[in-house]
């Protein structure tokens, strides 16, 4: 407040090198108005959207703002792709999940880091009849669903040879064919 | 030079472009259709927010914006005053009819929605054949990859191409013969003459970071006109 009449009326802006500041008339709060590139916030303490870090080192060591690292599994057109401080990815696509969009979403399997989106994460599509507790998730790597007794296939959709009645929901039953009258 | 078309009116004094960048809503005064770049200034500081969409209500002189840190629509008077919360992505207003429009960039089903200004009567307007929709007073759609602008009347639902070869638009505003958009490739506000179909100017703010929503703040509300009509 330059009209106060004392030598301490004007104080330096509490902002990083050279950024200008202003006082909010109502709250008397000081706000930096021209934060360095990639930073924002009242004291230039935050990273811009699409970047993460701790530019003033408020919660630990100083980390300059860097672009979100999400394994190429985000939409570059999207906003709010990662947490501005921690960098946790918030908008994983191609059915990926995890802090860096580096694994498949529950219910999907494959390699989240594959270069071609079509090779990334595929749906488990576990058969509800052949899967334990009708689970929808499968092994992240092989895609194997947890099958009921005597049930076969990756998606638990068929009975093992010599078994029948997948739709019982309790696994498949032995055929009990008379070996004399059966072909195999 | 070329004679102005009969439906192109000079803008009244005191018209601005508003755009969002890095937790601020900035304004650029317009002189005619020209951006007075030296006089660009900040209108509103929202230092902890990430402001995305911006719209202007010329009847009540209110600025509306969306922000993503706590998904919402807020408003404040262009003459100053406390921001007040109102409803989420690109938004536009239709003050004479009291209607809001916004684009939802939900990747699985992008859509354009509408509601009254108090948030009631919410419904989906467009959901087919959209990749990255953005909306403007005439409803402009941007199918990714094709880099073209389409126009749609909310009542009739017909879509028509009006411009081709635009770069990487985020926010968009129409004003008479011009279309202005914020471009993510250049971090700039770009002016395009939509009759000539050519870029006429660009403004690159000092701060080099993404520019989001864009709106035109008229000093007087424009008379009812159908932006889809070119002829």
Short mmCIF file of C-alpha atoms in Angstrom, two decimals:
data_model
loop_
_atom_site.label_atom_id
_atom_site.label_comp_id
_atom_site.label_asym_id
_atom_site.label_seq_id
_atom_site.Cartn_x
_atom_site.Cartn_y
_atom_site.Cartn_z
CA UNK A 1 0.00 0.00 0.00
CA UNK A 2 1.94 2.95 -1.32
CA UNK A 3 -0.40 5.46 0.39
CA UNK A 4 0.52 4.41 3.95
CA UNK A 5 3.31 6.96 4.25
CA UNK A 6 6.06 4.76 5.62
CA UNK A 7 9.22 3.36 4.06
CA UNK A 8 7.85 -0.17 4.31
CA UNK A 9 4.74 0.59 2.25
CA UNK A 10 5.99 -1.27 -0.78
CA UNK A 11 7.31 -4.76 -0.33
CA UNK A 12 8.86 -7.09 -2.86
CA UNK A 13 6.48 -9.58 -4.51
CA UNK A 14 6.65 -13.00 -2.82
CA UNK A 15 6.98 -14.54 -6.26
CA UNK A 16 9.74 -16.39 -8.12
CA UNK A 17 12.28 -14.37 -10.08
CA UNK A 18 10.71 -11.35 -11.63
CA UNK A 19 7.03 -12.36 -11.49
CA UNK A 20 4.72 -9.44 -10.82
CA UNK A 21 2.08 -9.48 -8.10
CA UNK A 22 -1.10 -7.76 -7.03
CA UNK A 23 -3.11 -7.35 -3.85
CA UNK A 24 -6.71 -8.59 -3.88
CA UNK A 25 -8.56 -5.51 -2.56
CA UNK A 26 -11.18 -7.40 -0.57
CA UNK A 27 -8.99 -10.00 1.16
CA UNK A 28 -5.62 -8.09 1.12
CA UNK A 29 -4.15 -11.32 -0.21
CA UNK A 30 -1.05 -11.07 -2.43
CA UNK A 31 -1.29 -13.01 -5.69
CA UNK A 32 1.47 -13.50 -8.26
CA UNK A 33 0.21 -12.36 -11.66
CA UNK A 34 2.91 -13.46 -14.07
CA UNK A 35 4.29 -16.83 -13.01
CA UNK A 36 7.22 -18.37 -14.92
CA UNK A 37 6.42 -20.70 -17.81
CA UNK A 38 4.70 -23.93 -16.78
CA UNK A 39 3.75 -22.69 -13.31
CA UNK A 40 0.68 -21.09 -11.81
CA UNK A 41 -1.02 -20.53 -8.44
CA UNK A 42 -1.09 -17.68 -5.93
CA UNK A 43 2.67 -18.06 -5.30
CA UNK A 44 3.54 -19.87 -8.58
CA UNK A 45 3.57 -23.03 -6.46
CA UNK A 46 1.54 -25.18 -8.88
CA UNK A 47 2.27 -26.70 -12.28
CA UNK A 48 0.11 -25.87 -15.30
CA UNK A 49 -2.44 -28.38 -16.51
CA UNK A 50 -0.71 -31.30 -18.24
CA UNK A 51 2.42 -30.95 -16.05
CA UNK A 52 3.44 -32.14 -12.59
CA UNK A 53 6.01 -31.24 -9.96
CA UNK A 54 6.57 -29.08 -6.90
CA UNK A 55 8.18 -25.94 -8.34
CA UNK A 56 8.74 -24.27 -4.97
CA UNK A 57 9.59 -27.46 -3.07
CA UNK A 58 6.67 -26.96 -0.67
CA UNK A 59 6.19 -30.68 0.08
CA UNK A 60 9.77 -31.97 -0.08
CA UNK A 61 12.56 -31.44 -2.53
CA UNK A 62 12.01 -28.98 -5.35
CA UNK A 63 10.79 -30.66 -8.52
CA UNK A 64 10.45 -28.57 -11.66
CA UNK A 65 7.27 -29.01 -13.66
CA UNK A 66 7.42 -31.79 -16.23
CA UNK A 67 4.86 -33.13 -18.69
CA UNK A 68 2.57 -35.92 -17.44
CA UNK A 69 4.21 -39.35 -17.87
CA UNK A 70 1.42 -41.74 -18.70
CA UNK A 71 2.98 -44.36 -21.00
CA UNK A 72 1.39 -42.81 -24.12
CA UNK A 73 -1.92 -44.04 -22.72
CA UNK A 74 -3.60 -40.64 -22.44
CA UNK A 75 -5.41 -38.52 -24.94
CA UNK A 76 -3.26 -35.46 -25.78
CA UNK A 77 -6.46 -33.50 -26.35
CA UNK A 78 -7.72 -34.18 -22.84
CA UNK A 79 -7.38 -31.82 -19.90
CA UNK A 80 -6.44 -32.82 -16.35
CA UNK A 81 -4.43 -35.83 -17.55
CA UNK A 82 -2.35 -36.12 -14.34
CA UNK A 83 -2.27 -34.87 -10.77
CA UNK A 84 -0.39 -31.56 -10.92
CA UNK A 85 1.75 -32.37 -7.90
CA UNK A 86 2.26 -36.15 -7.78
CA UNK A 87 1.97 -36.86 -11.51
CA UNK A 88 -0.52 -39.67 -10.92
CA UNK A 89 -2.25 -40.35 -14.22
CA UNK A 90 -5.96 -39.60 -13.98
CA UNK A 91 -7.28 -40.22 -17.50
CA UNK A 92 -5.80 -43.49 -18.76
CA UNK A 93 -7.24 -44.69 -22.09
CA UNK A 94 -7.06 -47.92 -24.15
CA UNK A 95 -8.40 -49.81 -21.06
CA UNK A 96 -5.22 -49.13 -19.08
CA UNK A 97 -4.90 -48.12 -15.42
CA UNK A 98 -2.29 -47.52 -12.73
CA UNK A 99 -0.21 -44.56 -11.59
CA UNK A 100 1.49 -44.31 -15.01
CA UNK A 101 -1.29 -45.99 -17.05
CA UNK A 102 1.21 -48.85 -17.16
CA UNK A 103 -1.05 -51.84 -16.53
CA UNK A 104 -4.39 -53.13 -17.79
CA UNK A 105 -7.65 -52.08 -16.19
CA UNK A 106 -9.47 -54.71 -14.10
CA UNK A 107 -11.33 -57.02 -16.45
CA UNK A 108 -8.67 -56.57 -19.17
CA UNK A 109 -5.38 -58.33 -19.99
CA UNK A 110 -2.39 -57.83 -22.24
CA UNK A 111 0.57 -55.44 -22.43
CA UNK A 112 -0.38 -51.88 -21.53
CA UNK A 113 2.96 -50.70 -22.92
CA UNK A 114 2.54 -52.18 -26.42
CA UNK A 115 3.06 -49.56 -29.12
CA UNK A 116 -0.06 -50.37 -31.16
CA UNK A 117 -3.30 -49.53 -29.25
CA UNK A 118 -4.91 -52.70 -30.67
CA UNK A 119 -2.21 -54.81 -28.96
CA UNK A 120 -2.65 -53.18 -25.57
CA UNK A 121 -5.41 -54.37 -23.25
CA UNK A 122 -8.13 -56.80 -24.32
CA UNK A 123 -11.31 -57.61 -22.37
CA UNK A 124 -11.25 -60.81 -20.29
CA UNK A 125 -14.84 -61.71 -21.32
CA UNK A 126 -14.90 -64.56 -18.78
CA UNK A 127 -17.85 -66.91 -19.33
CA UNK A 128 -20.28 -66.32 -16.43
CA UNK A 129 -21.19 -70.06 -16.41
CA UNK A 130 -17.65 -71.41 -16.19
CA UNK A 131 -15.94 -68.83 -13.97
CA UNK A 132 -15.56 -68.99 -10.18
CA UNK A 133 -18.08 -66.63 -8.55
CA UNK A 134 -18.86 -65.22 -12.01
CA UNK A 135 -15.72 -63.08 -11.74
CA UNK A 136 -15.02 -60.66 -14.56
CA UNK A 137 -11.27 -60.22 -14.02
CA UNK A 138 -8.54 -62.50 -15.35
CA UNK A 139 -4.75 -62.91 -15.21
CA UNK A 140 -3.25 -59.58 -16.35
CA UNK A 141 -0.60 -61.43 -18.39
CA UNK A 142 -2.20 -64.58 -19.83
CA UNK A 143 -5.83 -63.49 -19.69
CA UNK A 144 -6.77 -66.79 -17.99
CA UNK A 145 -10.07 -66.51 -16.14
CA UNK A 146 -10.44 -68.53 -12.86
CA UNK A 147 -12.38 -71.60 -14.08
CA UNK A 148 -14.73 -73.86 -12.11
CA UNK A 149 -13.79 -77.57 -11.84
CA UNK A 150 -13.36 -79.39 -15.19
CA UNK A 151 -13.90 -76.19 -17.17
CA UNK A 152 -11.42 -75.33 -19.93
CA UNK A 153 -10.39 -72.47 -22.25
CA UNK A 154 -8.93 -69.06 -21.39
CA UNK A 155 -12.39 -67.61 -20.86
CA UNK A 156 -13.81 -70.73 -19.10
CA UNK A 157 -16.34 -71.16 -21.90
CA UNK A 158 -16.12 -74.95 -22.47
CA UNK A 159 -16.01 -78.24 -20.59
CA UNK A 160 -12.89 -80.34 -20.58
CA UNK A 161 -13.09 -83.45 -22.83
CA UNK A 162 -15.26 -86.08 -21.14
CA UNK A 163 -17.31 -83.51 -19.23
CA UNK A 164 -20.64 -81.73 -19.89
CA UNK A 165 -23.21 -79.29 -18.48
CA UNK A 166 -21.25 -76.03 -18.33
CA UNK A 167 -24.50 -74.16 -17.64
CA UNK A 168 -24.92 -75.79 -14.22
CA UNK A 169 -22.82 -72.98 -12.80
CA UNK A 170 -20.95 -75.44 -10.58
CA UNK A 171 -18.42 -76.67 -13.11
CA UNK A 172 -18.75 -79.52 -15.57
CA UNK A 173 -19.91 -83.07 -14.80
CA UNK A 174 -18.34 -86.30 -16.00
CA UNK A 175 -20.12 -87.78 -19.01
CA UNK A 176 -20.21 -91.30 -17.49
CA UNK A 177 -20.52 -92.85 -20.92
CA UNK A 178 -20.40 -96.59 -21.06
CA UNK A 179 -16.95 -97.33 -22.48
CA UNK A 180 -18.32 -100.25 -24.42
CA UNK A 181 -20.85 -98.24 -26.45
CA UNK A 182 -18.85 -94.99 -26.86
CA UNK A 183 -16.51 -94.02 -29.67
CA UNK A 184 -13.86 -92.48 -27.41
CA UNK B 1 -10.27 -3.93 -51.25
CA UNK B 2 -13.23 -6.33 -51.09
CA UNK B 3 -16.61 -4.81 -50.26
CA UNK B 4 -18.23 -5.99 -47.03
CA UNK B 5 -21.11 -8.37 -47.41
CA UNK B 6 -24.52 -6.89 -46.50
CA UNK B 7 -24.89 -9.19 -43.49
CA UNK B 8 -21.54 -8.15 -41.99
CA UNK B 9 -21.97 -5.32 -39.51
CA UNK B 10 -19.18 -3.36 -37.89
CA UNK B 11 -18.91 -4.26 -34.22
CA UNK B 12 -19.94 -1.75 -31.57
CA UNK B 13 -17.11 -0.33 -29.45
CA UNK B 14 -16.14 -2.24 -26.36
CA UNK B 15 -16.22 -5.76 -27.74
CA UNK B 16 -13.65 -8.24 -26.47
CA UNK B 17 -12.39 -11.75 -26.87
CA UNK B 18 -12.12 -13.69 -23.60
CA UNK B 19 -9.86 -16.71 -23.31
CA UNK B 20 -8.69 -19.02 -20.52
CA UNK B 21 -5.01 -19.72 -19.87
CA UNK B 22 -3.19 -21.04 -16.80
CA UNK B 23 -5.80 -20.26 -14.14
CA UNK B 24 -6.78 -16.92 -15.62
CA UNK B 25 -9.41 -15.47 -17.90
CA UNK B 26 -7.74 -12.92 -20.20
CA UNK B 27 -9.28 -10.41 -22.56
CA UNK B 28 -8.22 -8.91 -25.89
CA UNK B 29 -10.03 -5.72 -27.01
CA UNK B 30 -11.30 -5.80 -30.59
CA UNK B 31 -11.25 -2.90 -32.98
CA UNK B 32 -13.61 -3.97 -35.72
CA UNK B 33 -12.47 -7.52 -36.21
CA UNK B 34 -8.83 -6.75 -35.36
CA UNK B 35 -7.28 -7.89 -32.11
CA UNK B 36 -5.65 -5.02 -30.21
CA UNK B 37 -2.82 -7.24 -29.03
CA UNK B 38 -0.95 -4.56 -27.07
CA UNK B 39 -3.96 -4.04 -24.83
CA UNK B 40 -4.52 -7.68 -23.90
CA UNK B 41 -4.91 -7.99 -20.14
CA UNK B 42 -6.11 -10.31 -17.42
CA UNK B 43 -9.79 -10.11 -16.54
CA UNK B 44 -9.96 -12.66 -13.75
CA UNK B 45 -7.32 -14.47 -11.69
CA UNK B 46 -8.30 -17.93 -10.47
CA UNK B 47 -4.79 -19.00 -9.48
CA UNK B 48 -5.59 -22.40 -8.06
CA UNK B 49 -8.06 -23.40 -10.77
CA UNK B 50 -7.65 -24.91 -14.22
CA UNK B 51 -10.16 -22.91 -16.24
CA UNK B 52 -11.22 -24.66 -19.45
CA UNK B 53 -14.41 -23.31 -20.99
CA UNK B 54 -15.42 -19.63 -21.17
CA UNK B 55 -18.74 -18.13 -22.25
CA UNK B 56 -20.31 -14.68 -22.07
CA UNK B 57 -23.87 -13.62 -21.33
CA UNK B 58 -24.33 -10.27 -23.08
CA UNK B 59 -27.68 -9.56 -21.39
CA UNK B 60 -26.44 -9.62 -17.82
CA UNK B 61 -22.74 -9.00 -18.71
CA UNK B 62 -21.70 -12.18 -16.95
CA UNK B 63 -18.73 -14.42 -17.74
CA UNK B 64 -19.36 -18.16 -17.33
CA UNK B 65 -16.53 -20.67 -17.05
CA UNK B 66 -15.86 -24.34 -16.40
CA UNK B 67 -12.96 -25.58 -14.33
CA UNK B 68 -11.65 -29.10 -13.81
CA UNK B 69 -10.04 -29.16 -10.37
CA UNK B 70 -13.57 -29.34 -8.92
CA UNK B 71 -15.71 -29.94 -12.01
CA UNK B 72 -18.21 -27.08 -12.14
CA UNK B 73 -19.59 -24.10 -14.01
CA UNK B 74 -19.16 -20.69 -12.31
CA UNK B 75 -19.97 -17.12 -13.25
CA UNK B 76 -18.88 -13.57 -12.39
CA UNK B 77 -19.79 -10.09 -13.58
CA UNK B 78 -17.48 -8.66 -16.26
CA UNK B 79 -17.42 -5.47 -14.21
CA UNK B 80 -15.88 -7.29 -11.25
CA UNK B 81 -17.29 -9.13 -8.27
CA UNK B 82 -17.15 -12.47 -6.57
CA UNK B 83 -17.34 -15.61 -8.69
CA UNK B 84 -20.45 -17.68 -7.95
CA UNK B 85 -20.88 -21.38 -8.66
CA UNK B 86 -23.64 -22.41 -11.17
CA UNK B 87 -23.16 -26.83 -12.92
CA UNK B 88 -18.77 -29.48 -16.86
CA UNK B 89 -15.80 -29.06 -20.82
CA UNK B 90 -16.63 -26.47 -23.53
CA UNK B 91 -19.69 -24.31 -22.82
CA UNK B 92 -21.63 -21.62 -24.59
CA UNK B 93 -24.64 -19.51 -23.68
CA UNK B 94 -27.76 -18.43 -25.53
CA UNK B 95 -28.96 -15.59 -23.26
CA UNK B 96 -32.11 -14.56 -25.21
CA UNK B 97 -33.42 -18.08 -24.68
CA UNK B 98 -31.70 -18.73 -21.34
CA UNK B 99 -29.91 -21.82 -22.58
CA UNK B 100 -26.44 -23.27 -21.92
CA UNK B 101 -24.65 -25.66 -24.32
CA UNK B 102 -21.56 -27.68 -23.49
CA UNK B 103 -19.39 -30.37 -25.08
CA UNK B 104 -18.52 -33.47 -23.06
CA UNK B 105 -15.19 -35.01 -24.16
CA UNK B 106 -16.00 -38.32 -22.59
CA UNK B 107 -13.89 -40.57 -24.80
CA UNK B 108 -16.32 -43.47 -24.99
CA UNK B 109 -19.28 -41.35 -25.97
CA UNK B 110 -18.45 -37.70 -26.71
CA UNK B 111 -21.57 -35.58 -26.85
CA UNK B 112 -22.97 -32.09 -26.87
CA UNK B 113 -25.51 -31.35 -24.16
CA UNK B 114 -27.82 -28.49 -23.32
CA UNK B 115 -29.75 -27.19 -20.33
CA UNK B 116 -31.48 -24.03 -19.14
CA UNK B 117 -29.22 -21.50 -17.43
CA UNK B 118 -30.26 -22.74 -13.99
CA UNK B 119 -29.25 -26.32 -14.92
CA UNK B 120 -32.77 -27.70 -15.44
CA UNK B 121 -34.04 -29.46 -18.61
CA UNK B 122 -30.67 -31.08 -19.31
CA UNK B 123 -30.58 -33.21 -22.51
CA UNK B 124 -28.19 -34.61 -25.11
CA UNK B 125 -28.17 -32.67 -28.41
CA UNK B 126 -25.58 -34.53 -30.52
CA UNK B 127 -23.80 -37.80 -29.91
CA UNK B 128 -23.16 -39.40 -33.33
CA UNK B 129 -20.00 -39.04 -35.44
CA UNK B 130 -18.16 -36.80 -33.03
CA UNK B 131 -14.55 -37.19 -32.07
CA UNK B 132 -13.57 -34.00 -30.32
CA UNK B 133 -16.54 -31.71 -30.19
CA UNK B 134 -16.25 -28.07 -29.31
CA UNK B 135 -19.17 -25.71 -29.30
CA UNK B 136 -19.67 -22.14 -30.36
CA UNK B 137 -22.75 -19.97 -30.64
CA UNK B 138 -23.43 -21.57 -33.99
CA UNK B 139 -22.31 -24.95 -32.66
CA UNK B 140 -19.05 -25.85 -34.26
CA UNK B 141 -17.89 -29.42 -34.38
CA UNK B 142 -14.33 -30.54 -34.90
CA UNK B 143 -13.96 -34.09 -36.13
CA UNK B 144 -10.36 -34.98 -35.34
CA UNK B 145 -8.20 -35.77 -38.31
CA UNK B 146 -10.39 -33.99 -40.82
CA UNK B 147 -9.49 -30.53 -39.46
CA UNK B 148 -12.75 -29.03 -40.59
CA UNK B 149 -15.54 -27.02 -39.04
CA UNK B 150 -19.12 -28.09 -39.24
CA UNK B 151 -22.21 -26.12 -38.43
CA UNK B 152 -25.46 -27.37 -36.94
CA UNK B 153 -28.76 -25.82 -36.04
CA UNK B 154 -29.87 -27.10 -32.60
CA UNK B 155 -33.49 -27.24 -33.77
CA UNK B 156 -33.06 -28.99 -37.09
CA UNK B 157 -30.01 -31.08 -36.39
CA UNK B 158 -28.55 -30.86 -39.91
CA UNK B 159 -24.76 -30.57 -40.17
CA UNK B 160 -22.80 -28.73 -42.82
CA UNK B 161 -19.11 -28.05 -43.44
CA UNK B 162 -18.13 -24.40 -43.32
CA UNK B 163 -14.33 -24.38 -43.12
CA UNK B 164 -11.44 -26.71 -43.81
CA UNK B 165 -7.75 -26.77 -42.91
CA UNK B 166 -7.83 -25.40 -39.37
CA UNK B 167 -4.96 -26.52 -37.14
CA UNK B 168 -5.55 -27.69 -33.56
CA UNK B 169 -8.49 -25.75 -32.11
CA UNK B 170 -9.67 -25.94 -28.54
CA UNK B 171 -12.00 -23.02 -27.85
CA UNK B 172 -13.92 -21.20 -30.54
CA UNK B 173 -15.98 -18.03 -30.94
CA UNK B 174 -17.80 -16.49 -33.89
CA UNK B 175 -18.15 -12.77 -34.48
CA UNK B 176 -19.67 -11.50 -37.71
CA UNK B 177 -17.47 -12.59 -40.56
CA UNK B 178 -14.75 -13.95 -38.30
CA UNK B 179 -14.15 -17.16 -36.42
CA UNK B 180 -11.62 -17.00 -33.61
CA UNK B 181 -10.11 -20.10 -32.03
CA UNK B 182 -7.45 -21.00 -29.49
CA UNK B 183 -4.81 -23.20 -31.14
CA UNK B 184 -2.84 -25.81 -29.19
CA UNK B 185 -0.11 -26.14 -31.79
CA UNK B 186 0.88 -22.48 -31.54
CA UNK B 187 -0.51 -21.52 -28.10
CA UNK B 188 -2.27 -18.64 -29.82
CA UNK B 189 -5.63 -17.05 -30.57
CA UNK B 190 -6.19 -17.36 -34.33
CA UNK B 191 -8.60 -15.26 -36.41
CA UNK B 192 -10.13 -16.79 -39.55
CA UNK B 193 -12.28 -15.02 -42.14
CA UNK B 194 -15.02 -17.57 -42.65
CA UNK B 195 -16.18 -16.21 -46.01
CA UNK B 196 -12.71 -16.14 -47.47
CA UNK B 197 -11.82 -19.30 -45.57
CA UNK B 198 -8.40 -17.90 -44.73
CA UNK B 199 -6.49 -17.09 -41.56
CA UNK B 200 -6.27 -13.35 -41.04
CA UNK B 201 -4.34 -12.86 -37.78
CA UNK B 202 -2.94 -14.54 -34.67
CA UNK B 203 -2.18 -13.40 -31.13
CA UNK B 204 0.46 -15.24 -29.10
CA UNK B 205 0.36 -14.29 -25.41
CA UNK B 206 3.66 -13.74 -23.63
CA UNK B 207 3.06 -16.79 -21.47
CA UNK B 208 3.69 -19.90 -23.57
CA UNK B 209 1.19 -22.47 -22.36
CA UNK B 210 -2.05 -23.97 -23.64
CA UNK B 211 -5.01 -21.67 -24.25
CA UNK B 212 -8.38 -23.14 -23.48
CA UNK B 213 -11.90 -21.75 -23.92
CA UNK B 214 -12.63 -18.65 -25.98
CA UNK B 215 -15.68 -16.39 -26.01
CA UNK B 216 -16.69 -13.09 -27.56
CA UNK B 217 -17.94 -10.47 -25.08
CA UNK B 218 -20.16 -8.07 -26.98
CA UNK B 219 -20.73 -4.58 -25.69
CA UNK B 220 -24.31 -5.02 -26.94
CA UNK B 221 -26.12 -8.24 -27.54
CA UNK B 222 -26.07 -9.11 -31.25
CA UNK B 223 -29.43 -9.21 -32.97
CA UNK B 224 -30.82 -12.66 -33.60
CA UNK B 225 -28.98 -14.14 -36.53
CA UNK B 226 -28.49 -17.59 -37.88
CA UNK B 227 -24.77 -18.23 -38.03
CA UNK B 228 -25.37 -21.30 -40.15
CA UNK B 229 -26.62 -19.08 -43.00
CA UNK B 230 -23.73 -18.11 -45.22
CA UNK B 231 -25.76 -16.90 -48.19
#
